């Protein structure tokens, strides 16, 4: 089964069954208890639910995808070639991770009618959701770094 978060005009988050999605379908009493426990996190009609947030966290938990998001955060928009060079990855394996991030709604692939000054027609950049997620992750890492230095 595929879970889709639909926003006006596009699918933001297609996701195949994952442990977080599957558990809500098979363990209804557990799912109800978890929903009750975490209810204070969400408004009455949230844009994203807990399972979708957990799926997004799983997406950035892979080193190459985290590195892509971090590179886009620090460098701004980058082409696939530039990302490949920065990450030391070949283009075909890089595109697998880029496609996952695009499907998750964390990164956008922008295409131009004419090449830019470097001859590029296509580049990648963070979406608002991708920027928020990588900002939260890097802020957490920074807080832990500071805490360890103070300890």
Short mmCIF file of N, CA, C and O in Angstrom, two decimals, residues 19 21-34:
data_model
loop_
_atom_site.label_atom_id
_atom_site.label_comp_id
_atom_site.label_asym_id
_atom_site.label_seq_id
_atom_site.Cartn_x
_atom_site.Cartn_y
_atom_site.Cartn_z
N UNK A 19 7.63 0.72 8.76
CA UNK A 19 7.23 0.26 10.09
C UNK A 19 6.25 1.21 10.76
O UNK A 19 5.30 0.78 11.38
N UNK A 21 4.07 3.31 9.33
CA UNK A 21 2.77 3.27 8.66
C UNK A 21 2.09 1.93 8.90
O UNK A 21 0.91 1.88 9.21
N UNK A 22 2.83 0.85 8.78
CA UNK A 22 2.25 -0.47 8.93
C UNK A 22 1.72 -0.70 10.34
O UNK A 22 0.68 -1.32 10.52
N UNK A 23 2.39 -0.18 11.36
CA UNK A 23 1.96 -0.45 12.73
C UNK A 23 0.61 0.17 13.03
O UNK A 23 -0.15 -0.36 13.81
N UNK A 24 0.28 1.30 12.41
CA UNK A 24 -1.00 1.92 12.69
C UNK A 24 -2.15 1.11 12.10
O UNK A 24 -3.26 1.19 12.59
N UNK A 25 -1.88 0.34 11.06
CA UNK A 25 -2.93 -0.44 10.43
C UNK A 25 -3.16 -1.77 11.15
O UNK A 25 -4.26 -2.27 11.16
N UNK A 26 -2.14 -2.35 11.73
CA UNK A 26 -2.26 -3.68 12.31
C UNK A 26 -2.48 -3.68 13.81
O UNK A 26 -3.08 -4.58 14.34
N UNK A 27 -2.03 -2.68 14.52
CA UNK A 27 -2.11 -2.63 15.97
C UNK A 27 -3.03 -1.49 16.40
O UNK A 27 -2.59 -0.52 17.01
N UNK A 28 -4.31 -1.61 16.14
CA UNK A 28 -5.23 -0.51 16.41
C UNK A 28 -5.22 -0.05 17.86
O UNK A 28 -5.17 1.15 18.11
N UNK A 29 -5.25 -0.95 18.87
CA UNK A 29 -5.19 -0.45 20.26
C UNK A 29 -3.91 0.33 20.52
O UNK A 29 -3.93 1.37 21.16
N UNK A 30 -2.78 -0.16 20.01
CA UNK A 30 -1.51 0.54 20.17
C UNK A 30 -1.55 1.88 19.46
O UNK A 30 -1.11 2.90 20.00
N UNK A 31 -2.08 1.90 18.24
CA UNK A 31 -2.16 3.14 17.47
C UNK A 31 -3.03 4.16 18.19
O UNK A 31 -2.70 5.35 18.23
N UNK A 32 -4.16 3.71 18.76
CA UNK A 32 -5.03 4.61 19.51
C UNK A 32 -4.32 5.17 20.73
O UNK A 32 -4.44 6.36 21.03
N UNK A 33 -3.57 4.34 21.44
CA UNK A 33 -2.84 4.80 22.62
C UNK A 33 -1.76 5.81 22.22
O UNK A 33 -1.58 6.82 22.89
N UNK A 34 -1.06 5.54 21.14
CA UNK A 34 -0.03 6.47 20.68
C UNK A 34 -0.66 7.78 20.22
O UNK A 34 -0.15 8.86 20.52
#
